[in-house]
């Protein structure tokens, strides 16, 4: 599932590929990915517009198409936005295609169709109407502390709650907690200020490191458990076997030896 680093990498790639280009024909192959607007209106509204800039908040991508007009993209479980050149043929799981000039197009793919594409007049309004918390890379320590220090549920659940802090999902929550040496079931209100601060620092470190490595897990540092997210793997810090357990319904990888409550 695309989390903050994956979406940031998609954004950075598209900034090199599609900025300033005009949208010609818009083809929607599966209107289930369209939300909050009907397909005909969406096509009419965005055809002929040019792509001015991209923004990201948490896992949400915004594509500016002019004054007070943004295309919103949430990637769900399996969504991706691909820049394609010199290939007009349908791609597997293609759901929407924006034809640009010179045999280029921007294609939205989604196998499981949990992603959503829509329109907004302002990313700020979108974030507030969807009740999203501050972006995980932009959140200040003061905000982070205020959001988490009174929470009584498991820390992993709080980290993944987009209404608290936006951008972290199941996979990166595991890595952040591993790096911070905090058990996924720890209760935030019981963590010391020092450990919460370590968690804040590791959140930034993990997300930035992932982006530097193009969100490609195979190239992550050997000190990351994400690199080896399989059953019976070994903790890169202490050599203990990594546990994989369902925690609040999500498969969680952690080291019971060095991630303390
Ligand atoms: Zn360990």
PDB file of C-alpha atoms and ligand atoms in Angstrom:
ATOM      1  CA  UNK A   1       0.000   0.000   0.000  1.00  0.00           C
ATOM      2  CA  UNK A   2       1.494   3.350  -0.990  1.00  0.00           C
ATOM      3  CA  UNK A   3       2.515   5.286   2.128  1.00  0.00           C
ATOM      4  CA  UNK A   4       4.104   8.729   2.431  1.00  0.00           C
ATOM      5  CA  UNK A   5       7.519   7.802   0.919  1.00  0.00           C
ATOM      6  CA  UNK A   6       5.922   5.990  -2.033  1.00  0.00           C
ATOM      7  CA  UNK A   7       3.646   8.932  -2.816  1.00  0.00           C
ATOM      8  CA  UNK A   8       6.511  11.411  -2.415  1.00  0.00           C
ATOM      9  CA  UNK A   9       8.583   9.408  -4.923  1.00  0.00           C
ATOM     10  CA  UNK A  10       5.664   9.337  -7.387  1.00  0.00           C
ATOM     11  CA  UNK A  11       5.358  13.127  -6.951  1.00  0.00           C
ATOM     12  CA  UNK A  12       9.079  13.758  -7.516  1.00  0.00           C
ATOM     13  CA  UNK A  13       9.138  11.572 -10.623  1.00  0.00           C
ATOM     14  CA  UNK A  14       6.081  13.263 -12.102  1.00  0.00           C
ATOM     15  CA  UNK A  15       7.581  16.692 -11.424  1.00  0.00           C
ATOM     16  CA  UNK A  16      10.362  15.767 -13.830  1.00  0.00           C
ATOM     17  CA  UNK A  17       7.971  14.309 -16.419  1.00  0.00           C
ATOM     18  CA  UNK A  18       4.675  16.167 -16.696  1.00  0.00           C
ATOM     19  CA  UNK A  19       4.970  19.733 -15.364  1.00  0.00           C
ATOM     20  CA  UNK A  20       3.789  22.356 -17.857  1.00  0.00           C
ATOM     21  CA  UNK A  21       2.186  19.765 -20.131  1.00  0.00           C
ATOM     22  CA  UNK A  22      -1.368  20.060 -21.430  1.00  0.00           C
ATOM     23  CA  UNK A  23      -4.054  17.478 -20.879  1.00  0.00           C
ATOM     24  CA  UNK A  24      -5.795  16.519 -24.112  1.00  0.00           C
ATOM     25  CA  UNK A  25      -8.161  13.597 -24.156  1.00  0.00           C
ATOM     26  CA  UNK A  26      -9.190  12.041 -20.839  1.00  0.00           C
ATOM     27  CA  UNK A  27     -10.220   8.381 -20.870  1.00  0.00           C
ATOM     28  CA  UNK A  28     -11.864   6.774 -17.862  1.00  0.00           C
ATOM     29  CA  UNK A  29     -11.857   2.987 -18.077  1.00  0.00           C
ATOM     30  CA  UNK A  30     -13.356   2.380 -14.665  1.00  0.00           C
ATOM     31  CA  UNK A  31     -15.448   5.088 -13.029  1.00  0.00           C
ATOM     32  CA  UNK A  32     -15.239   3.347  -9.651  1.00  0.00           C
ATOM     33  CA  UNK A  33     -11.975   5.230  -9.090  1.00  0.00           C
ATOM     34  CA  UNK A  34     -13.752   8.579  -9.482  1.00  0.00           C
ATOM     35  CA  UNK A  35     -15.122  10.124  -6.299  1.00  0.00           C
ATOM     36  CA  UNK A  36     -17.214  13.209  -5.546  1.00  0.00           C
ATOM     37  CA  UNK A  37     -17.748  14.135  -9.192  1.00  0.00           C
ATOM     38  CA  UNK A  38     -19.308  12.309 -12.139  1.00  0.00           C
ATOM     39  CA  UNK A  39     -17.061  11.059 -14.910  1.00  0.00           C
ATOM     40  CA  UNK A  40     -18.473  13.408 -17.587  1.00  0.00           C
ATOM     41  CA  UNK A  41     -17.935  16.496 -15.420  1.00  0.00           C
ATOM     42  CA  UNK A  42     -14.432  15.385 -14.494  1.00  0.00           C
ATOM     43  CA  UNK A  43     -13.497  14.909 -18.157  1.00  0.00           C
ATOM     44  CA  UNK A  44     -15.006  18.265 -19.147  1.00  0.00           C
ATOM     45  CA  UNK A  45     -13.321  20.102 -16.274  1.00  0.00           C
ATOM     46  CA  UNK A  46      -9.766  18.861 -16.733  1.00  0.00           C
ATOM     47  CA  UNK A  47      -9.494  18.514 -20.540  1.00  0.00           C
ATOM     48  CA  UNK A  48      -7.353  21.289 -21.990  1.00  0.00           C
ATOM     49  CA  UNK A  49      -5.826  22.259 -18.641  1.00  0.00           C
ATOM     50  CA  UNK A  50      -2.088  22.222 -18.011  1.00  0.00           C
ATOM     51  CA  UNK A  51      -0.292  20.585 -15.121  1.00  0.00           C
ATOM     52  CA  UNK A  52       1.207  23.392 -13.020  1.00  0.00           C
ATOM     53  CA  UNK A  53       2.511  21.789  -9.860  1.00  0.00           C
ATOM     54  CA  UNK A  54       2.131  18.859  -7.493  1.00  0.00           C
ATOM     55  CA  UNK A  55       1.625  18.774  -3.764  1.00  0.00           C
ATOM     56  CA  UNK A  56       1.438  15.980  -1.253  1.00  0.00           C
ATOM     57  CA  UNK A  57      -0.160  15.706   2.174  1.00  0.00           C
ATOM     58  CA  UNK A  58       0.332  12.364   3.906  1.00  0.00           C
ATOM     59  CA  UNK A  59      -0.619   9.701   1.359  1.00  0.00           C
ATOM     60  CA  UNK A  60      -2.678  12.144  -0.697  1.00  0.00           C
ATOM     61  CA  UNK A  61      -1.428  13.675  -3.953  1.00  0.00           C
ATOM     62  CA  UNK A  62      -2.729  16.936  -5.457  1.00  0.00           C
ATOM     63  CA  UNK A  63      -2.143  17.958  -9.072  1.00  0.00           C
ATOM     64  CA  UNK A  64      -2.677  21.660  -9.803  1.00  0.00           C
ATOM     65  CA  UNK A  65      -4.533  22.261 -13.085  1.00  0.00           C
ATOM     66  CA  UNK A  66      -5.043  25.985 -12.773  1.00  0.00           C
ATOM     67  CA  UNK A  67      -6.572  28.512 -10.460  1.00  0.00           C
ATOM     68  CA  UNK A  68      -8.545  26.733  -7.717  1.00  0.00           C
ATOM     69  CA  UNK A  69      -8.554  23.469  -9.635  1.00  0.00           C
ATOM     70  CA  UNK A  70      -6.719  20.425  -8.312  1.00  0.00           C
ATOM     71  CA  UNK A  71      -6.985  16.778  -9.210  1.00  0.00           C
ATOM     72  CA  UNK A  72      -6.841  14.706  -6.008  1.00  0.00           C
ATOM     73  CA  UNK A  73      -5.332  11.223  -6.023  1.00  0.00           C
ATOM     74  CA  UNK A  74      -5.464   8.700  -3.189  1.00  0.00           C
ATOM     75  CA  UNK A  75      -3.703   5.460  -4.105  1.00  0.00           C
ATOM     76  CA  UNK A  76      -5.646   3.089  -1.855  1.00  0.00           C
ATOM     77  CA  UNK A  77      -4.037  -0.355  -1.661  1.00  0.00           C
ATOM     78  CA  UNK A  78      -2.570  -0.792  -5.132  1.00  0.00           C
ATOM     79  CA  UNK A  79      -2.811   2.519  -6.985  1.00  0.00           C
ATOM     80  CA  UNK A  80      -0.011   4.055  -9.051  1.00  0.00           C
ATOM     81  CA  UNK A  81       0.418   6.960 -11.428  1.00  0.00           C
ATOM     82  CA  UNK A  82       2.651   6.199 -14.343  1.00  0.00           C
ATOM     83  CA  UNK A  83       4.104   8.466 -17.003  1.00  0.00           C
ATOM     84  CA  UNK A  84       4.089   6.569 -20.275  1.00  0.00           C
ATOM     85  CA  UNK A  85       5.729   7.603 -23.525  1.00  0.00           C
ATOM     86  CA  UNK A  86       5.303   6.158 -27.013  1.00  0.00           C
ATOM     87  CA  UNK A  87       2.842   3.522 -25.904  1.00  0.00           C
ATOM     88  CA  UNK A  88      -0.841   4.117 -26.481  1.00  0.00           C
ATOM     89  CA  UNK A  89      -1.847   0.565 -25.639  1.00  0.00           C
ATOM     90  CA  UNK A  90      -3.776  -0.233 -22.505  1.00  0.00           C
ATOM     91  CA  UNK A  91      -1.708  -1.229 -19.501  1.00  0.00           C
ATOM     92  CA  UNK A  92      -2.827  -3.907 -17.060  1.00  0.00           C
ATOM     93  CA  UNK A  93      -5.170  -2.442 -14.400  1.00  0.00           C
ATOM     94  CA  UNK A  94      -5.387   0.876 -16.227  1.00  0.00           C
ATOM     95  CA  UNK A  95      -8.333   2.873 -14.857  1.00  0.00           C
ATOM     96  CA  UNK A  96      -7.818   6.404 -16.126  1.00  0.00           C
ATOM     97  CA  UNK A  97      -5.598   7.992 -18.725  1.00  0.00           C
ATOM     98  CA  UNK A  98      -4.687  11.634 -19.321  1.00  0.00           C
ATOM     99  CA  UNK A  99      -3.319  12.051 -22.823  1.00  0.00           C
ATOM    100  CA  UNK A 100      -0.608  14.705 -23.052  1.00  0.00           C
ATOM    101  CA  UNK A 101       1.201  15.936 -26.130  1.00  0.00           C
ATOM    102  CA  UNK A 102       3.856  14.037 -28.120  1.00  0.00           C
ATOM    103  CA  UNK A 103       2.646  10.485 -27.527  1.00  0.00           C
ATOM    104  CA  UNK A 104       2.776  10.920 -23.781  1.00  0.00           C
ATOM    105  CA  UNK A 105       0.163  10.122 -21.184  1.00  0.00           C
ATOM    106  CA  UNK A 106      -0.330   9.934 -17.468  1.00  0.00           C
ATOM    107  CA  UNK A 107      -1.975   6.663 -16.483  1.00  0.00           C
ATOM    108  CA  UNK A 108      -3.637   5.722 -13.213  1.00  0.00           C
ATOM    109  CA  UNK A 109      -3.425   1.980 -12.507  1.00  0.00           C
ATOM    110  CA  UNK A 110      -5.155   0.171  -9.683  1.00  0.00           C
ATOM    111  CA  UNK A 111      -5.582  -3.569  -9.318  1.00  0.00           C
ATOM    112  CA  UNK A 112      -7.806  -3.639  -6.263  1.00  0.00           C
ATOM    113  CA  UNK A 113      -9.610  -0.343  -6.916  1.00  0.00           C
ATOM    114  CA  UNK A 114      -9.432   1.147  -3.427  1.00  0.00           C
ATOM    115  CA  UNK A 115      -7.822   4.315  -4.810  1.00  0.00           C
ATOM    116  CA  UNK A 116      -9.842   7.467  -5.477  1.00  0.00           C
ATOM    117  CA  UNK A 117      -9.490  10.378  -7.900  1.00  0.00           C
ATOM    118  CA  UNK A 118     -11.481  13.574  -7.589  1.00  0.00           C
ATOM    119  CA  UNK A 119     -11.368  17.348  -7.750  1.00  0.00           C
ATOM    120  CA  UNK A 120     -10.888  20.069  -5.174  1.00  0.00           C
ATOM    121  CA  UNK A 121     -10.490  23.829  -5.269  1.00  0.00           C
ATOM    122  CA  UNK A 122      -7.861  23.754  -2.535  1.00  0.00           C
ATOM    123  CA  UNK A 123      -5.616  21.112  -0.958  1.00  0.00           C
ATOM    124  CA  UNK A 124      -5.946  22.910   2.398  1.00  0.00           C
ATOM    125  CA  UNK A 125      -9.747  22.631   2.272  1.00  0.00           C
ATOM    126  CA  UNK A 126      -9.487  19.001   1.166  1.00  0.00           C
ATOM    127  CA  UNK A 127      -7.198  18.150   4.108  1.00  0.00           C
ATOM    128  CA  UNK A 128      -9.517  19.866   6.550  1.00  0.00           C
ATOM    129  CA  UNK A 129     -12.748  18.398   5.123  1.00  0.00           C
ATOM    130  CA  UNK A 130     -11.198  14.903   5.209  1.00  0.00           C
ATOM    131  CA  UNK A 131     -10.092  15.528   8.781  1.00  0.00           C
ATOM    132  CA  UNK A 132      -6.458  14.609   8.023  1.00  0.00           C
ATOM    133  CA  UNK A 133      -3.823  15.296  10.675  1.00  0.00           C
ATOM    134  CA  UNK A 134      -0.576  17.140   9.932  1.00  0.00           C
ATOM    135  CA  UNK A 135       1.770  15.551   7.399  1.00  0.00           C
ATOM    136  CA  UNK A 136       4.228  13.136   9.051  1.00  0.00           C
ATOM    137  CA  UNK A 137       7.221  14.976   7.581  1.00  0.00           C
ATOM    138  CA  UNK A 138       5.917  18.465   8.388  1.00  0.00           C
ATOM    139  CA  UNK A 139       4.594  17.821  11.894  1.00  0.00           C
ATOM    140  CA  UNK A 140       6.502  19.728  14.594  1.00  0.00           C
ATOM    141  CA  UNK A 141       7.666  18.075  17.809  1.00  0.00           C
ATOM    142  CA  UNK A 142       5.151  20.198  19.752  1.00  0.00           C
ATOM    143  CA  UNK A 143       2.273  18.994  17.529  1.00  0.00           C
ATOM    144  CA  UNK A 144       3.507  15.385  17.629  1.00  0.00           C
ATOM    145  CA  UNK A 145       3.723  15.493  21.417  1.00  0.00           C
ATOM    146  CA  UNK A 146       0.279  17.094  21.800  1.00  0.00           C
ATOM    147  CA  UNK A 147      -1.298  14.523  19.458  1.00  0.00           C
ATOM    148  CA  UNK A 148       0.239  11.430  21.052  1.00  0.00           C
ATOM    149  CA  UNK A 149       1.074  11.968  24.705  1.00  0.00           C
ATOM    150  CA  UNK A 150      -2.465  11.378  26.050  1.00  0.00           C
ATOM    151  CA  UNK A 151      -3.340   8.422  23.783  1.00  0.00           C
ATOM    152  CA  UNK A 152      -4.409   5.260  25.591  1.00  0.00           C
ATOM    153  CA  UNK A 153      -4.440   2.761  22.685  1.00  0.00           C
ATOM    154  CA  UNK A 154      -1.505   0.942  21.082  1.00  0.00           C
ATOM    155  CA  UNK A 155       1.151   3.263  19.668  1.00  0.00           C
ATOM    156  CA  UNK A 156       1.079   1.483  16.321  1.00  0.00           C
ATOM    157  CA  UNK A 157      -2.622   2.240  15.913  1.00  0.00           C
ATOM    158  CA  UNK A 158      -2.082   5.910  16.788  1.00  0.00           C
ATOM    159  CA  UNK A 159       0.787   6.223  14.288  1.00  0.00           C
ATOM    160  CA  UNK A 160      -1.374   4.782  11.501  1.00  0.00           C
ATOM    161  CA  UNK A 161      -4.395   6.965  12.266  1.00  0.00           C
ATOM    162  CA  UNK A 162      -4.502   9.477   9.377  1.00  0.00           C
ATOM    163  CA  UNK A 163      -6.686  11.797  11.461  1.00  0.00           C
ATOM    164  CA  UNK A 164      -3.879  12.129  13.992  1.00  0.00           C
ATOM    165  CA  UNK A 165      -0.809  12.241  11.715  1.00  0.00           C
ATOM    166  CA  UNK A 166      -1.084  11.695   7.960  1.00  0.00           C
ATOM    167  CA  UNK A 167       1.206   9.508   5.864  1.00  0.00           C
ATOM    168  CA  UNK A 168       2.197   6.440   7.892  1.00  0.00           C
ATOM    169  CA  UNK A 169       0.667   3.017   7.168  1.00  0.00           C
ATOM    170  CA  UNK A 170       1.260  -0.524   8.378  1.00  0.00           C
ATOM    171  CA  UNK A 171       4.721  -1.009   6.902  1.00  0.00           C
ATOM    172  CA  UNK A 172       6.395   2.260   7.859  1.00  0.00           C
ATOM    173  CA  UNK A 173       4.799   2.197  11.339  1.00  0.00           C
ATOM    174  CA  UNK A 174       6.705  -1.058  11.931  1.00  0.00           C
ATOM    175  CA  UNK A 175       9.993   0.440  10.763  1.00  0.00           C
ATOM    176  CA  UNK A 176       9.599   3.640  12.808  1.00  0.00           C
ATOM    177  CA  UNK A 177       8.800   1.654  15.974  1.00  0.00           C
ATOM    178  CA  UNK A 178      11.708  -0.691  15.308  1.00  0.00           C
ATOM    179  CA  UNK A 179      14.132   2.205  14.907  1.00  0.00           C
ATOM    180  CA  UNK A 180      12.737   3.865  18.048  1.00  0.00           C
ATOM    181  CA  UNK A 181      13.002   0.537  19.989  1.00  0.00           C
ATOM    182  CA  UNK A 182       9.360   0.828  21.018  1.00  0.00           C
ATOM    183  CA  UNK A 183       6.998  -2.161  21.170  1.00  0.00           C
ATOM    184  CA  UNK A 184       4.026  -1.722  18.782  1.00  0.00           C
ATOM    185  CA  UNK A 185       1.617  -2.367  21.679  1.00  0.00           C
ATOM    186  CA  UNK A 186       3.137   0.285  23.953  1.00  0.00           C
ATOM    187  CA  UNK A 187       0.681   2.895  25.210  1.00  0.00           C
ATOM    188  CA  UNK A 188       1.722   6.420  24.182  1.00  0.00           C
ATOM    189  CA  UNK A 189       0.507   8.010  27.447  1.00  0.00           C
ATOM    190  CA  UNK A 190       2.868   5.691  29.343  1.00  0.00           C
ATOM    191  CA  UNK A 191       5.945   6.505  27.257  1.00  0.00           C
ATOM    192  CA  UNK A 192       8.450   8.956  28.703  1.00  0.00           C
ATOM    193  CA  UNK A 193       8.947  12.316  27.038  1.00  0.00           C
ATOM    194  CA  UNK A 194      12.429  11.148  25.983  1.00  0.00           C
ATOM    195  CA  UNK A 195      11.079   8.037  24.233  1.00  0.00           C
ATOM    196  CA  UNK A 196       8.339  10.027  22.511  1.00  0.00           C
ATOM    197  CA  UNK A 197      11.013  12.406  21.267  1.00  0.00           C
ATOM    198  CA  UNK A 198      13.061   9.480  19.958  1.00  0.00           C
ATOM    199  CA  UNK A 199       9.900   8.275  18.186  1.00  0.00           C
ATOM    200  CA  UNK A 200       9.479  11.715  16.615  1.00  0.00           C
ATOM    201  CA  UNK A 201      13.107  11.792  15.425  1.00  0.00           C
ATOM    202  CA  UNK A 202      12.904   8.240  14.037  1.00  0.00           C
ATOM    203  CA  UNK A 203       9.662   9.042  12.196  1.00  0.00           C
ATOM    204  CA  UNK A 204      11.496  11.770  10.298  1.00  0.00           C
ATOM    205  CA  UNK A 205      14.601   9.643   9.823  1.00  0.00           C
ATOM    206  CA  UNK A 206      12.750   6.604   8.462  1.00  0.00           C
ATOM    207  CA  UNK A 207      10.557   8.582   6.057  1.00  0.00           C
ATOM    208  CA  UNK A 208      13.452  10.685   4.759  1.00  0.00           C
ATOM    209  CA  UNK A 209      15.710   7.653   4.359  1.00  0.00           C
ATOM    210  CA  UNK A 210      12.986   5.802   2.443  1.00  0.00           C
ATOM    211  CA  UNK A 211      12.516   8.763   0.089  1.00  0.00           C
ATOM    212  CA  UNK A 212      16.288   9.032  -0.466  1.00  0.00           C
ATOM    213  CA  UNK A 213      16.198   5.390  -1.548  1.00  0.00           C
ATOM    214  CA  UNK A 214      13.231   6.010  -3.881  1.00  0.00           C
ATOM    215  CA  UNK A 215      11.005   3.972  -1.534  1.00  0.00           C
ATOM    216  CA  UNK A 216      12.729   0.884  -2.940  1.00  0.00           C
ATOM    217  CA  UNK A 217      12.953  -1.487   0.017  1.00  0.00           C
ATOM    218  CA  UNK A 218      15.722  -3.558  -1.531  1.00  0.00           C
ATOM    219  CA  UNK A 219      18.060  -0.597  -1.366  1.00  0.00           C
ATOM    220  CA  UNK A 220      17.233   0.396   2.232  1.00  0.00           C
ATOM    221  CA  UNK A 221      20.040   0.328   4.835  1.00  0.00           C
ATOM    222  CA  UNK A 222      20.760  -3.091   6.367  1.00  0.00           C
ATOM    223  CA  UNK A 223      19.679  -1.680   9.734  1.00  0.00           C
ATOM    224  CA  UNK A 224      16.060  -1.504   8.502  1.00  0.00           C
ATOM    225  CA  UNK A 225      13.711  -4.441   9.193  1.00  0.00           C
ATOM    226  CA  UNK A 226      11.652  -3.378   6.188  1.00  0.00           C
ATOM    227  CA  UNK A 227      14.345  -4.760   3.973  1.00  0.00           C
ATOM    228  CA  UNK A 228      13.555  -8.246   5.152  1.00  0.00           C
ATOM    229  CA  UNK A 229       9.861  -8.284   5.958  1.00  0.00           C
ATOM    230  CA  UNK A 230       9.401 -12.048   5.971  1.00  0.00           C
ATOM    231  CA  UNK A 231       8.606 -14.664   8.582  1.00  0.00           C
ATOM    232  CA  UNK A 232      11.510 -15.884  10.760  1.00  0.00           C
ATOM    233  CA  UNK A 233      13.881 -13.120   9.745  1.00  0.00           C
ATOM    234  CA  UNK A 234      16.605 -12.012  12.151  1.00  0.00           C
ATOM    235  CA  UNK A 235      16.761  -8.666  13.952  1.00  0.00           C
ATOM    236  CA  UNK A 236      19.559  -6.626  12.335  1.00  0.00           C
ATOM    237  CA  UNK A 237      20.267  -5.022  15.736  1.00  0.00           C
ATOM    238  CA  UNK A 238      20.371  -7.937  18.223  1.00  0.00           C
ATOM    239  CA  UNK A 239      20.139 -11.166  16.192  1.00  0.00           C
ATOM    240  CA  UNK A 240      16.886 -12.234  17.904  1.00  0.00           C
ATOM    241  CA  UNK A 241      14.196 -13.715  15.674  1.00  0.00           C
ATOM    242  CA  UNK A 242      11.726 -11.067  14.410  1.00  0.00           C
ATOM    243  CA  UNK A 243       8.143 -11.707  15.510  1.00  0.00           C
ATOM    244  CA  UNK A 244       5.339 -11.429  13.017  1.00  0.00           C
ATOM    245  CA  UNK A 245       1.937 -11.131  14.651  1.00  0.00           C
ATOM    246  CA  UNK A 246      -1.453  -9.716  13.834  1.00  0.00           C
ATOM    247  CA  UNK A 247      -1.851  -6.576  15.877  1.00  0.00           C
ATOM    248  CA  UNK A 248      -5.239  -4.911  15.495  1.00  0.00           C
ATOM    249  CA  UNK A 249      -5.768  -6.912  12.346  1.00  0.00           C
ATOM    250  CA  UNK A 250      -2.523  -5.892  10.635  1.00  0.00           C
ATOM    251  CA  UNK A 251       0.542  -8.099  10.223  1.00  0.00           C
ATOM    252  CA  UNK A 252       3.210  -6.531  12.390  1.00  0.00           C
ATOM    253  CA  UNK A 253       6.925  -7.257  12.332  1.00  0.00           C
ATOM    254  CA  UNK A 254       8.920  -6.383  15.454  1.00  0.00           C
ATOM    255  CA  UNK A 255      11.742  -7.553  17.695  1.00  0.00           C
ATOM    256  CA  UNK A 256      10.396  -8.554  21.101  1.00  0.00           C
ATOM    257  CA  UNK A 257      13.948  -8.438  22.442  1.00  0.00           C
ATOM    258  CA  UNK A 258      14.918  -4.876  21.628  1.00  0.00           C
ATOM    259  CA  UNK A 259      11.533  -3.153  21.231  1.00  0.00           C
ATOM    260  CA  UNK A 260      10.488  -2.541  24.822  1.00  0.00           C
ATOM    261  CA  UNK A 261       7.110  -1.589  26.275  1.00  0.00           C
TER     262      UNK A 261
HETATM  263 ZN1  LIG B   1      16.364  -6.954  18.233  1.00  0.00          ZN
END
